[in-house]
PDB file of C-alpha atoms in Angstrom:
ATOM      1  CA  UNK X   1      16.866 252.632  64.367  1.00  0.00           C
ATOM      2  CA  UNK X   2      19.927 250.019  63.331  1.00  0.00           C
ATOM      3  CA  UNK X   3      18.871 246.714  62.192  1.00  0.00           C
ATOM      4  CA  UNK X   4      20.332 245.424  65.156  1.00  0.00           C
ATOM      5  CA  UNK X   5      18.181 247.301  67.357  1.00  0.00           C
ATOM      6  CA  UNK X   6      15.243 246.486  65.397  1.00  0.00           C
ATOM      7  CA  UNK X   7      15.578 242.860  65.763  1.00  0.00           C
ATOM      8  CA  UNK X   8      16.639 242.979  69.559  1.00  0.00           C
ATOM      9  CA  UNK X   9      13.464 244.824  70.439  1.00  0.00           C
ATOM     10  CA  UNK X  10      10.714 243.114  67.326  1.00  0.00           C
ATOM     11  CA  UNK X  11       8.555 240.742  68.896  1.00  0.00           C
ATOM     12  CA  UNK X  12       5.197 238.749  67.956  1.00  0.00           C
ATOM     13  CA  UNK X  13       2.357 241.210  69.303  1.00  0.00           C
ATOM     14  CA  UNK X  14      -0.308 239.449  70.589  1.00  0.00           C
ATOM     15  CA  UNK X  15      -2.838 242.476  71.067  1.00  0.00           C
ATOM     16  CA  UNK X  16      -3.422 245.259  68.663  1.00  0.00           C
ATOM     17  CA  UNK X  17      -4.961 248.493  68.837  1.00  0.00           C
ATOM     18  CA  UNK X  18      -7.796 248.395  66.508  1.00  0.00           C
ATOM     19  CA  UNK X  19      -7.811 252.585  66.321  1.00  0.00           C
ATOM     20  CA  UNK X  20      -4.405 252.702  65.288  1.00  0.00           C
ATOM     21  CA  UNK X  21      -3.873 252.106  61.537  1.00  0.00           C
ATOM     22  CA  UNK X  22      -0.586 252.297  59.542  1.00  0.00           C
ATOM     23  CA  UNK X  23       0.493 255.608  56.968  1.00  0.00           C
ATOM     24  CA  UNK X  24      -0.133 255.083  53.718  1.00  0.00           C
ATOM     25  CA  UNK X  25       3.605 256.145  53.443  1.00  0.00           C
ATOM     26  CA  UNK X  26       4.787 253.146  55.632  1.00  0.00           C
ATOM     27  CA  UNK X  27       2.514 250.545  53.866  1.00  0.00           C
ATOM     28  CA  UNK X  28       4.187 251.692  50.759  1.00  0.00           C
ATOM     29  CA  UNK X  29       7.796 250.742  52.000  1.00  0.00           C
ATOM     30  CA  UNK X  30       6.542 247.652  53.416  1.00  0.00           C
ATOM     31  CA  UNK X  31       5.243 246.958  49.575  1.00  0.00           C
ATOM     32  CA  UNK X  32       8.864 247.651  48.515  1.00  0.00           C
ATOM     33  CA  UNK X  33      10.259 245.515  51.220  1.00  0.00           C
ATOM     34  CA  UNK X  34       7.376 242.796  49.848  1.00  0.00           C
ATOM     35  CA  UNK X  35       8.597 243.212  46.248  1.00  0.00           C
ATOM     36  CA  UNK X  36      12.253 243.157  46.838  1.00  0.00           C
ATOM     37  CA  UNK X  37      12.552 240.277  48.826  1.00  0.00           C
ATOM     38  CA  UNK X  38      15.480 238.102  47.472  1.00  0.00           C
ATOM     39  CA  UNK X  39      14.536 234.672  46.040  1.00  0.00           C
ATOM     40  CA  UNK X  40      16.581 231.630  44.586  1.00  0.00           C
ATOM     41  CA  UNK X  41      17.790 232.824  40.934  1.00  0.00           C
ATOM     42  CA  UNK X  42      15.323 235.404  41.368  1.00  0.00           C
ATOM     43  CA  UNK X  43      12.286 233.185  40.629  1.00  0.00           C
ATOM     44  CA  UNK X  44       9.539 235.396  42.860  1.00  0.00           C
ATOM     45  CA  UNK X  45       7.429 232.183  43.170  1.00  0.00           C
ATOM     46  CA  UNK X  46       5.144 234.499  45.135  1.00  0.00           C
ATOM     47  CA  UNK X  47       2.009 236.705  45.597  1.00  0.00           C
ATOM     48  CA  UNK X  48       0.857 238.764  48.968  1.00  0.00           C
ATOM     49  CA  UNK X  49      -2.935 239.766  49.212  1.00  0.00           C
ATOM     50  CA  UNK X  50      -3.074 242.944  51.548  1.00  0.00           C
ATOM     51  CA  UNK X  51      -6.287 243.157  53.630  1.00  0.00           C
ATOM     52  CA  UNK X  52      -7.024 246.677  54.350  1.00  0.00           C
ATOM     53  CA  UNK X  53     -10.223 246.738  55.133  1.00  0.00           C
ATOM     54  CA  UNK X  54     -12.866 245.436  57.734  1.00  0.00           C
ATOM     55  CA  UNK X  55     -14.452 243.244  55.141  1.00  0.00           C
ATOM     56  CA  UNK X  56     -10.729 241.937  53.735  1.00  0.00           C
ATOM     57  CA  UNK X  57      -9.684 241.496  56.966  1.00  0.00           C
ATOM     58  CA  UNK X  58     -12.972 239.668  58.175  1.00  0.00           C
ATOM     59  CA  UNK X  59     -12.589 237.649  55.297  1.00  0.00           C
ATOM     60  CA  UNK X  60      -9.166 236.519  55.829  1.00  0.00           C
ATOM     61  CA  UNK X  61     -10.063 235.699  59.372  1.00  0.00           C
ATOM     62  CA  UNK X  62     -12.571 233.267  58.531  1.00  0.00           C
ATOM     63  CA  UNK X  63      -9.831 230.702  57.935  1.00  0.00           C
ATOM     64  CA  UNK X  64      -8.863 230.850  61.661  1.00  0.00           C
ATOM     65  CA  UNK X  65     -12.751 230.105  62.697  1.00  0.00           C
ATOM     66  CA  UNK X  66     -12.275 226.075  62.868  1.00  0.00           C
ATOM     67  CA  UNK X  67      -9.717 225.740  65.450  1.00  0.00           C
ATOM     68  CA  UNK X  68      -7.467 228.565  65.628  1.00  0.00           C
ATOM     69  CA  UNK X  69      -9.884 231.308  66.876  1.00  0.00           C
ATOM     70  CA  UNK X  70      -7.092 232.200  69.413  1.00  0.00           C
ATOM     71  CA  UNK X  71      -5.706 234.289  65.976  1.00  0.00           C
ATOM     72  CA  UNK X  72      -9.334 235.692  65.369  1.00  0.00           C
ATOM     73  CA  UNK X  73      -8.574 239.094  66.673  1.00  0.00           C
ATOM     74  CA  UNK X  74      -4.886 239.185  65.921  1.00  0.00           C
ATOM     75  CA  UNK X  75      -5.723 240.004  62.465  1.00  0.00           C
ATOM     76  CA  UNK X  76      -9.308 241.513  63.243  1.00  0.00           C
ATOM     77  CA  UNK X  77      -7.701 244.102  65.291  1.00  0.00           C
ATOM     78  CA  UNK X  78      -4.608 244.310  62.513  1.00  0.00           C
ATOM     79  CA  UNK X  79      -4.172 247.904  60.761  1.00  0.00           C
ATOM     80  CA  UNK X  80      -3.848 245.049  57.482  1.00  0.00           C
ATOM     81  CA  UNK X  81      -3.469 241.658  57.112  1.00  0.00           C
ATOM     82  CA  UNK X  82      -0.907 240.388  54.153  1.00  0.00           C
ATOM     83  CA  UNK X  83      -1.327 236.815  53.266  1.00  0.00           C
ATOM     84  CA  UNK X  84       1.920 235.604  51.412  1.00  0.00           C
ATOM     85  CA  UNK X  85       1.410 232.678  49.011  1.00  0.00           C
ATOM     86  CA  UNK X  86       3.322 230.689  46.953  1.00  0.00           C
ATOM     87  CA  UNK X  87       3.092 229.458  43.194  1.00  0.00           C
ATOM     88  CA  UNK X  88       0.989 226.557  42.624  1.00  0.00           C
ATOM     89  CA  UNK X  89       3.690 225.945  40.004  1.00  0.00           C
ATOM     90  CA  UNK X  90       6.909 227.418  37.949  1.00  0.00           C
ATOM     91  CA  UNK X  91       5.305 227.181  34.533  1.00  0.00           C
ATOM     92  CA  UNK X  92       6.487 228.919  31.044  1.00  0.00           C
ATOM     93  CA  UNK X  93       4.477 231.746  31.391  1.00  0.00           C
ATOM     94  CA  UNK X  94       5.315 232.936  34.968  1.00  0.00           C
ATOM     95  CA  UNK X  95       9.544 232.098  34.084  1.00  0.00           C
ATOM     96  CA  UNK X  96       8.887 234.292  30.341  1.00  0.00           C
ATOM     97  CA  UNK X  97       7.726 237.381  32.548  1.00  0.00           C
ATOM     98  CA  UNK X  98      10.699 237.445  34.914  1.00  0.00           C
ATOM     99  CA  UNK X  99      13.209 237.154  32.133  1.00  0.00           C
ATOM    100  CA  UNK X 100      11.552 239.957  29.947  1.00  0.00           C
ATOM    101  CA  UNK X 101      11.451 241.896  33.098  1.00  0.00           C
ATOM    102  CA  UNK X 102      15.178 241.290  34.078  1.00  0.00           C
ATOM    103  CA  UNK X 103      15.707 242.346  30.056  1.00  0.00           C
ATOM    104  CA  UNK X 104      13.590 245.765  30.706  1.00  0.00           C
ATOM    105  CA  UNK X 105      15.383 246.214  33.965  1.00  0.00           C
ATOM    106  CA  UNK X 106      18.469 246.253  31.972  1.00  0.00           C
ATOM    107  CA  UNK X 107      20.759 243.207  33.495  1.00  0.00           C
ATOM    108  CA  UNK X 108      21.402 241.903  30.011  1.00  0.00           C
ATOM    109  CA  UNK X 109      24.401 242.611  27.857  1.00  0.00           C
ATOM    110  CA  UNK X 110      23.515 240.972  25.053  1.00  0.00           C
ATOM    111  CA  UNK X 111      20.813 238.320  23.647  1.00  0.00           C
ATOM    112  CA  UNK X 112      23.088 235.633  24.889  1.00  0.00           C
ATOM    113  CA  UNK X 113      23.312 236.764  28.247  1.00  0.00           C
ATOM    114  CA  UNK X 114      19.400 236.876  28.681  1.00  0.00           C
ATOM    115  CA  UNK X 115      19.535 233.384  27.230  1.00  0.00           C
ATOM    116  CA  UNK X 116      21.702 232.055  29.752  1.00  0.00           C
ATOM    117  CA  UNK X 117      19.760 233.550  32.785  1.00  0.00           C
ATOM    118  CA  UNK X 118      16.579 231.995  31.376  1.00  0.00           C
ATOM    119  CA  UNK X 119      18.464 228.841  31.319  1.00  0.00           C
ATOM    120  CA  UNK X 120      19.943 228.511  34.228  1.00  0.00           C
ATOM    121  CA  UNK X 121      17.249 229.747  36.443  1.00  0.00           C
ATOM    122  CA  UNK X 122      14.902 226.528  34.284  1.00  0.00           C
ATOM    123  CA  UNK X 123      17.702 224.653  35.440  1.00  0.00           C
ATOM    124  CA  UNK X 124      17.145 224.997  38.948  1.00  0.00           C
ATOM    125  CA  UNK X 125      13.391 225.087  38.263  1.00  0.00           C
ATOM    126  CA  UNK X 126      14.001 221.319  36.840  1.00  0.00           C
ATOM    127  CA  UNK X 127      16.328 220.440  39.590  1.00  0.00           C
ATOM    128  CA  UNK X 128      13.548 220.913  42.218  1.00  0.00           C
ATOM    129  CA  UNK X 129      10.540 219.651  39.997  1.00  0.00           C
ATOM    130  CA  UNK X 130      12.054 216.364  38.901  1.00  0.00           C
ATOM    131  CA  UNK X 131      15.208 215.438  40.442  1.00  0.00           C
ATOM    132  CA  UNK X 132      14.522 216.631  44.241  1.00  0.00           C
ATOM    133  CA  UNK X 133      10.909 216.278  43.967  1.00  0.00           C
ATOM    134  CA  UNK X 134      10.261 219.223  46.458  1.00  0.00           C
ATOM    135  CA  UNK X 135       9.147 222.076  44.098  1.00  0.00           C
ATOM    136  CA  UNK X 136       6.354 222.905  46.464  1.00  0.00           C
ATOM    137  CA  UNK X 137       8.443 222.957  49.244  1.00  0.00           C
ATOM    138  CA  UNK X 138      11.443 224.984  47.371  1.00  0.00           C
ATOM    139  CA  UNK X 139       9.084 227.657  46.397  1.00  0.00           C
ATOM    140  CA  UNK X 140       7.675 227.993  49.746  1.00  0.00           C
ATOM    141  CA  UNK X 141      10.902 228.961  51.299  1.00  0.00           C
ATOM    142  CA  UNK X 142      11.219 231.412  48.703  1.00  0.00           C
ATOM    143  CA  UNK X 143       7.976 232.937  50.319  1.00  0.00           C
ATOM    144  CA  UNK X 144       9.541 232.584  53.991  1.00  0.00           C
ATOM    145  CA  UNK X 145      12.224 234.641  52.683  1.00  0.00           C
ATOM    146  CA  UNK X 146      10.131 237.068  52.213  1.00  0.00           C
ATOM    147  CA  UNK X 147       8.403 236.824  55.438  1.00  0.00           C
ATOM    148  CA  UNK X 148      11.710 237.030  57.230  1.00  0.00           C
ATOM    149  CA  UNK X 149      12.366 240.762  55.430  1.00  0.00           C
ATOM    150  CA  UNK X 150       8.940 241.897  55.989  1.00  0.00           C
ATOM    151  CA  UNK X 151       9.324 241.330  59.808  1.00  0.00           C
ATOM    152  CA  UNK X 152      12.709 243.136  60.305  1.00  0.00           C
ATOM    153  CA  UNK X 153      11.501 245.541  57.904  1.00  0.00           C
ATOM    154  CA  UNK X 154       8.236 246.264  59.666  1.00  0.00           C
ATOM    155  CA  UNK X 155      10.137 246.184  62.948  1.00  0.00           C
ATOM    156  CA  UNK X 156      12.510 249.028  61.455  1.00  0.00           C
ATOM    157  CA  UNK X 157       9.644 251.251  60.368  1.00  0.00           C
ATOM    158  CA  UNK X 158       7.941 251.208  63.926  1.00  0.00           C
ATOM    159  CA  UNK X 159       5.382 249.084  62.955  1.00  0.00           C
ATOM    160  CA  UNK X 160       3.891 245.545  64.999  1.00  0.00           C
ATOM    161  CA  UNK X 161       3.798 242.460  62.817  1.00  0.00           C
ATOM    162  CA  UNK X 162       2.375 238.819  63.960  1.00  0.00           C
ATOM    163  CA  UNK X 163       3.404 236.201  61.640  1.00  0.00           C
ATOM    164  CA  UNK X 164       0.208 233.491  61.764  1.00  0.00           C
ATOM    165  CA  UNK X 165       0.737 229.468  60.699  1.00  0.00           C
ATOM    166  CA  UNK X 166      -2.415 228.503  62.644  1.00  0.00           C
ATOM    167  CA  UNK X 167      -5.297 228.921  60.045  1.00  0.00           C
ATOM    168  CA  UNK X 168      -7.225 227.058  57.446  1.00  0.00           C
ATOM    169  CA  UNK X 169      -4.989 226.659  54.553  1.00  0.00           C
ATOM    170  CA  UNK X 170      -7.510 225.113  52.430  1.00  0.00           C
ATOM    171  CA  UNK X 171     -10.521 227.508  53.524  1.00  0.00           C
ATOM    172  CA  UNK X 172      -8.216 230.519  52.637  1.00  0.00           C
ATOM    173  CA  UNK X 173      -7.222 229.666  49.216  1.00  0.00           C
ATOM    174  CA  UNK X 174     -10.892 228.799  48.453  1.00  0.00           C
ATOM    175  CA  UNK X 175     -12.319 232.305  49.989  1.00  0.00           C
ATOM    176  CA  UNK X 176      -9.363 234.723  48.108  1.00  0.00           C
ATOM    177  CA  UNK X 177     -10.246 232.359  45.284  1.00  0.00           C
ATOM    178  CA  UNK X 178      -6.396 232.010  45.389  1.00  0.00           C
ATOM    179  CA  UNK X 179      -5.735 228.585  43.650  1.00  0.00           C
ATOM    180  CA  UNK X 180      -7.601 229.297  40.553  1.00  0.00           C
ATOM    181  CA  UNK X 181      -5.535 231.521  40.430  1.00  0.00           C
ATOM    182  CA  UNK X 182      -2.051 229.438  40.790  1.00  0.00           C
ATOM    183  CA  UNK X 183      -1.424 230.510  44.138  1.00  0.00           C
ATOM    184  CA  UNK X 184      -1.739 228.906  47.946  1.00  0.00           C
ATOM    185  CA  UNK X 185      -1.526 230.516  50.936  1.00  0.00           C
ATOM    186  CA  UNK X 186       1.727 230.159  53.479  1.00  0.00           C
ATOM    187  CA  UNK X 187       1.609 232.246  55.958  1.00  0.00           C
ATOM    188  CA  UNK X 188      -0.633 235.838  56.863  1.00  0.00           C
ATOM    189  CA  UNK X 189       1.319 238.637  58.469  1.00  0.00           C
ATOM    190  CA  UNK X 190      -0.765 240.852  60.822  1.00  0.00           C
ATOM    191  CA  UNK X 191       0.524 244.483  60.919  1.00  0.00           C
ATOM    192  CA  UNK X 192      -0.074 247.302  63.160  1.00  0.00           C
ATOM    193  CA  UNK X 193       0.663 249.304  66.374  1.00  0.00           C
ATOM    194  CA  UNK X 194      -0.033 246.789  69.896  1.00  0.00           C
ATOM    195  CA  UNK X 195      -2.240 247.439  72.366  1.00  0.00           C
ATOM    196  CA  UNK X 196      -1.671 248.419  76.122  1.00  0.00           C
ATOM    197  CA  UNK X 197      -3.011 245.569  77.117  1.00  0.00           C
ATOM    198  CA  UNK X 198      -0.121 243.583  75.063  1.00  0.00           C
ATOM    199  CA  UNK X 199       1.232 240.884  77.683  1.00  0.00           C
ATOM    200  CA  UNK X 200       4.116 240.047  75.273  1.00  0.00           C
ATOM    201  CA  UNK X 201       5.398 243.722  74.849  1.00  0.00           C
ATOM    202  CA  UNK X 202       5.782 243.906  78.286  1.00  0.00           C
ATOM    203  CA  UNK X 203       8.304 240.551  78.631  1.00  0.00           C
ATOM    204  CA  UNK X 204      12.085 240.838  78.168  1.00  0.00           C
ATOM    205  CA  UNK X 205      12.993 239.695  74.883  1.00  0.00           C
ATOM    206  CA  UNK X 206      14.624 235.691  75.609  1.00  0.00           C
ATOM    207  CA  UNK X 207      17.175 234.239  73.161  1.00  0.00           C
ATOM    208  CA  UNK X 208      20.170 231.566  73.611  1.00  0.00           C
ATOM    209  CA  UNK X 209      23.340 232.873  74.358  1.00  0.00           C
ATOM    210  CA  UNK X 210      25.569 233.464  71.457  1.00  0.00           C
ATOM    211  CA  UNK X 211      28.288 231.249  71.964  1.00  0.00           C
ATOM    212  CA  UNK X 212      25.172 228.861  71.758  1.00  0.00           C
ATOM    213  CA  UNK X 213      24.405 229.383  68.088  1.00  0.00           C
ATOM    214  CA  UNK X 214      27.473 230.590  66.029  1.00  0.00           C
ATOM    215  CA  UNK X 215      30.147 228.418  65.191  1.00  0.00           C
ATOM    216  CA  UNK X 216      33.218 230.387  64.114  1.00  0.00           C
ATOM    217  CA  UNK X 217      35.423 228.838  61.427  1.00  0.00           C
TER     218      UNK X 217
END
């Protein structure tokens, strides 16, 4: 399947079937898809928390139980469940680890060249913390980055995805225990194979036309 072809036929699945679950081979390149996401000078403000089983997934879903129970079974049903979070912050510790990684990785020269990657990504890190005053915000669409490249990617792999806004964000992070951790929840990602009684897969995919959206310069 092209790319193309993957994102004229995706769509949000509103149904799954709950006896279908996903290879351990496929959830593997959907962890690869996960971990290579791009990000702005590489920061990876991120982390996912995969749900794979009844109880993760029933635990997740508790954050849809005040108000959005209409995405109860969506991720009930799911094969898994990935909740992608962002940072809390961009502190020392968390810009120290992707440097020395980029260093083992081998994308440094020399001493100086590591020196002025560390710099200029704590540049932009600086930028967003005091001058924009949207850190937060920047980081988070770091993480919707990543959401875009898991959907296409799942989509490409023959796999059903449902990306969820309507939950809890606060009763999330406090059942994953996520911002003790120095993460908060964004957005959860259902994944798995629909249903027959999918409404949704049945409807023609609808889009504006394309002289619509593209400006050509």
């Amino acid at each position: 399947m092209t790319i193309a072809t993957a994102a004229k036929t995706r769509y949000t699945t509103k149904a799954y079937d709950p006896a279908r679950k996903i290879p351990e081979n496929t959830l593997e390149e959907l962890r690869t898809l996960l971990r290579y996401s791009p990000s702005s000078v590489n920061s990876q403000p991120w982390h996912h928390v995969i749900a794979a089983s009844e109880e993760g997934k029933a635990r997740v879903a508790k954050a849809t139980q005040a108000g959005y129970a209409y995405n109860e079974a969506k991720i009930l049903n799911a094969s898994h469940v990935v909740v992608l979070c962002a940072r809390t912050d961009l502190d020392a510790a968390h810009l120290k680890a992707v440097l020395n990684q980029e260093d083992l990785d081998g994308r440094f020269a020399n001493p100086e060249g590591k020196a002025g990657q560390g710099n200029v990504r704590s540049s932009y890190v600086n930028l967003h913390r005091y001058d924009r005053k949207d850190l937060q915000h920047w980081m988070e669409k770091q993480v919707y980055l990543a959401l875009g490249t898991l959907l296409l990617g799942a989509a490409a792999l023959g796999v059903d995805a449902t990306p969820i806004e309507g939950f809890d964000f606060g009763k999330l992070d406090e059942e994953l225990g996520l911002r003790e951790r120095g993460f908060t929840s964004v957005v959860i990602v259902s994944l798995g194979y629909r249903s027959d009684d999918d409404f949704n897969a049945k409807l023609p995919k609808s889009r504006l036309p394309t002289e619509d959206i593209f400006t050509v310069l």
